[in-house]
């Protein structure tokens, strides 16, 4: 009789254990389903591609213009190369290589030509409403990012003239320009001087969208890298 009771007790314990484990199996099944969904390759739309190119383009131009602001104040002669070749800035070059992209400064022969171009490409260039855009060219499979280049004021309250910056300058000595106040050929803050362009191959943009790991930010040393080297930068 004792053996019979022991048998039934063991059987009841086994059933209880199996019953307790069943919800855990279901929960693990849900987790696996969620994880599988997370790793599915999503369909990347044209809007997704243009949005990613817009973010990358804004980052690149922000780095270039930030570096130019530093150059305008310190004017280290060994860094003069970057005014004529902003794509050689180490931090900028790293992003361009990641996307296999090209950076261009587009300038215009006349103001009329520039105004027509801005209107055609829906680029706003007002002082307080600077707008960039990115559009996919289906034929070339490239995404063109564009942002107007405007004359900016130097961040220096005590600076004497020239007090403005023209980022279309290709020489360090021409980066700082006189304002229009008292100068017939001077510039005005917010005046459009050209257009920044970054050309992204569509496939490279898609690769960055689907990339799961973030690039390491260690080892960066500001706009010019940890140890600027104009010789290596020209390669």
C-alpha positions as MATLAB code, in Angstrom:
seq = 'XXXXXXXXXXXXXXXXXXXXXXXXXXXXXXXXXXXXXXXXXXXXXXXXXXXXXXXXXXXXXXXXXXXXXXXXXXXXXXXXXXXXXXXXXXXXXXXXXXXXXXXXXXXXXXXXXXXXXXXXXXXXXXXXXXXXXXXXXXXXXXXXXXXXXXXXXXXXXXXXXXXXXXXXXXXXXXXXXXXXXXXXXXXXXXXXXXXXXXXXXXXXXXXXXXXXXXXXXXXXXXXXXXXXXXXXXXX';
ca = [
       0.000    0.000    0.000;
       2.864    2.287    0.879;
       4.475    1.555   -2.484;
       1.216    2.442   -4.260;
       0.961    5.776   -2.476;
       4.563    6.540   -3.290;
       3.900    5.837   -6.970;
       0.910    8.186   -7.090;
       2.805   10.886   -5.218;
       5.687   10.698   -7.694;
       3.271   10.777  -10.641;
       1.477   13.831   -9.227;
       4.793   15.586   -8.672;
       5.911   14.879  -12.256;
       2.639   16.252  -13.683;
       2.901   19.364  -11.564;
       6.474   19.914  -12.743;
       5.498   19.437  -16.383;
       2.582   21.828  -15.954;
       4.832   24.448  -14.378;
       7.325   24.227  -17.226;
       4.776   24.579  -20.015;
       4.218   28.362  -19.669;
       7.994   28.872  -19.742;
       8.190   27.029  -23.052;
       5.477   29.246  -24.464;
       7.263   32.358  -23.195;
      10.514   31.275  -24.787;
       8.674   30.658  -28.019;
       7.393   34.236  -27.980;
      10.878   35.580  -27.319;
      12.279   33.593  -30.236;
       9.535   34.918  -32.505;
      10.287   38.494  -31.472;
      14.025   37.962  -32.012;
      13.433   36.458  -35.447;
      11.242   39.419  -36.410;
      13.953   41.810  -35.233;
      16.526   40.236  -37.537;
      14.343   40.199  -40.625;
      15.639   42.401  -43.445;
      13.085   45.157  -43.825;
      12.105   46.549  -47.194;
      13.978   49.817  -47.514;
      11.966   52.461  -49.328;
      13.154   55.461  -51.307;
      12.063   57.657  -48.398;
      14.255   55.632  -46.012;
      17.239   55.976  -48.333;
      16.823   59.726  -48.770;
      16.347   60.230  -45.038;
      19.591   58.388  -44.240;
      21.484   60.370  -46.907;
      20.072   63.597  -45.469;
      21.342   62.728  -41.993;
      24.777   61.729  -43.296;
      25.024   64.826  -45.505;
      24.112   67.167  -42.660;
      26.757   65.494  -40.500;
      29.446   65.888  -43.159;
      28.683   69.551  -43.865;
      28.413   70.299  -40.154;
      31.924   68.932  -39.696;
      33.291   70.926  -42.643;
      31.778   74.224  -41.555;
      32.790   73.619  -37.938;
      36.363   73.033  -39.061;
      36.261   76.203  -41.173;
      35.154   78.192  -38.114;
      38.222   76.913  -36.255;
      40.488   77.714  -39.179;
      39.123   81.256  -39.405;
      40.096   81.969  -35.803;
      43.386   80.090  -35.392;
      44.513   80.032  -39.037;
      47.153   77.310  -38.600;
      49.058   77.372  -41.870;
      49.605   73.617  -41.850;
      45.825   73.170  -42.079;
      45.330   75.522  -45.047;
      44.916   72.510  -47.338;
      41.511   71.737  -45.860;
      40.008   75.023  -47.092;
      40.601   74.022  -50.695;
      39.979   70.310  -50.051;
      37.442   69.906  -47.218;
      36.987   66.262  -48.216;
      40.520   65.656  -46.861;
      39.489   66.452  -43.282;
      40.072   63.142  -41.442;
      36.639   62.983  -39.803;
      34.902   63.956  -43.045;
      37.034   61.575  -45.080;
      36.079   58.684  -42.796;
      32.357   59.171  -43.473;
      32.873   59.700  -47.196;
      34.800   56.444  -47.388;
      32.134   54.599  -45.411;
      29.547   55.607  -47.994;
      31.911   55.781  -50.972;
      30.513   59.323  -51.347;
      31.792   62.485  -53.056;
      31.791   66.001  -51.608;
      31.449   68.959  -53.999;
      31.178   72.736  -53.619;
      28.990   73.999  -56.436;
      29.333   77.650  -57.390;
      27.488   79.755  -59.936;
      28.556   82.286  -62.531;
      25.723   84.712  -61.740;
      23.162   85.313  -59.008;
      20.390   84.686  -61.525;
      21.799   81.233  -62.280;
      22.042   80.480  -58.576;
      18.503   81.662  -57.824;
      17.122   79.517  -60.643;
      19.012   76.484  -59.347;
      17.798   76.927  -55.769;
      14.221   77.263  -56.960;
      14.463   74.220  -59.238;
      15.835   72.018  -56.453;
      13.578   73.384  -53.699;
      16.466   74.662  -51.591;
      15.671   77.364  -49.044;
      18.514   79.636  -48.112;
      17.074   82.277  -45.838;
      19.136   83.323  -42.828;
      16.848   81.660  -40.284;
      15.451   78.962  -42.578;
      18.302   77.050  -44.172;
      16.990   73.837  -45.683;
      18.787   70.867  -47.220;
      17.331   67.944  -49.136;
      18.300   64.587  -50.605;
      16.827   62.957  -53.713;
      17.374   59.548  -55.287;
      18.219   59.479  -58.985;
      16.788   56.140  -60.098;
      18.746   56.116  -63.362;
      22.171   56.591  -61.745;
      21.228   54.853  -58.473;
      22.741   57.765  -56.542;
      21.310   59.990  -53.833;
      22.198   63.670  -54.160;
      22.325   65.652  -50.914;
      22.331   69.451  -51.272;
      22.514   72.363  -48.856;
      23.057   76.053  -49.634;
      26.362   77.646  -48.643;
      25.700   80.948  -46.911;
      27.911   83.677  -45.506;
      28.157   83.207  -41.744;
      29.087   85.503  -38.913;
      32.183   84.708  -36.920;
      31.614   83.666  -33.300;
      33.738   86.484  -31.992;
      32.136   89.538  -30.342;
      35.406   91.482  -30.084;
      36.741   90.716  -33.567;
      37.550   93.582  -35.912;
      36.602   93.478  -39.561;
      36.484   91.247  -41.518;
      33.784   89.681  -39.350;
      32.104   87.303  -41.812;
      33.050   83.943  -43.324;
      32.650   82.774  -46.908;
      32.801   78.961  -47.021;
      33.175   78.946  -50.804;
      36.727   80.279  -50.350;
      39.403   77.872  -51.529;
      42.256   79.713  -49.794;
      42.679   80.348  -46.090;
      43.315   84.066  -46.594;
      39.965   84.443  -48.380;
      37.899   82.627  -45.763;
      37.298   85.795  -43.723;
      35.486   88.528  -45.656;
      34.337   92.104  -45.001;
      30.690   92.845  -44.339;
      28.695   95.127  -46.618;
      28.657   97.891  -43.977;
      30.836  100.594  -45.476;
      32.240   98.217  -48.088;
      30.881   98.396  -51.662;
      31.994   94.852  -52.420;
      31.289   93.462  -48.964;
      29.081   90.527  -48.004;
      25.902   90.195  -45.996;
      25.269   87.600  -43.328;
      23.054   84.872  -44.773;
      23.993   85.701  -48.360;
      23.973   82.568  -50.554;
      27.335   81.793  -52.140;
      26.845   78.315  -53.553;
      25.634   74.817  -52.736;
      27.212   71.943  -50.833;
      26.660   68.626  -52.587;
      27.325   65.090  -51.392;
      26.709   62.221  -53.814;
      25.907   58.871  -52.166;
      25.685   55.540  -54.027;
      22.243   54.134  -53.180;
      23.568   50.684  -52.271;
      26.023   52.127  -49.744;
      23.232   54.064  -48.066;
      21.165   50.883  -47.821;
      24.140   49.069  -46.264;
      24.361   51.719  -43.549;
      20.638   51.472  -42.836;
      20.847   47.696  -42.368;
      24.069   47.834  -40.364;
      23.416   46.471  -36.879;
      26.553   47.638  -35.075;
      27.550   51.226  -34.442;
      31.038   52.374  -35.489;
      33.483   53.069  -32.679;
      34.025   56.712  -31.838;
      37.287   56.073  -29.996;
      40.455   57.613  -31.298;
      38.896   60.787  -32.681;
      40.763   63.965  -32.065;
      38.468   66.752  -33.187;
      37.877   68.022  -36.689;
      41.458   67.494  -37.813;
      42.113   64.115  -36.151;
      44.530   63.411  -33.307;
      47.633   64.428  -35.263;
      46.894   66.380  -38.445;
      49.251   65.515  -41.268;
      48.907   67.505  -44.463;
      51.178   65.134  -46.337;
      49.074   62.059  -45.605;
      45.872   64.038  -46.111;
      46.682   64.694  -49.747;
      46.855   61.013  -50.592;
];
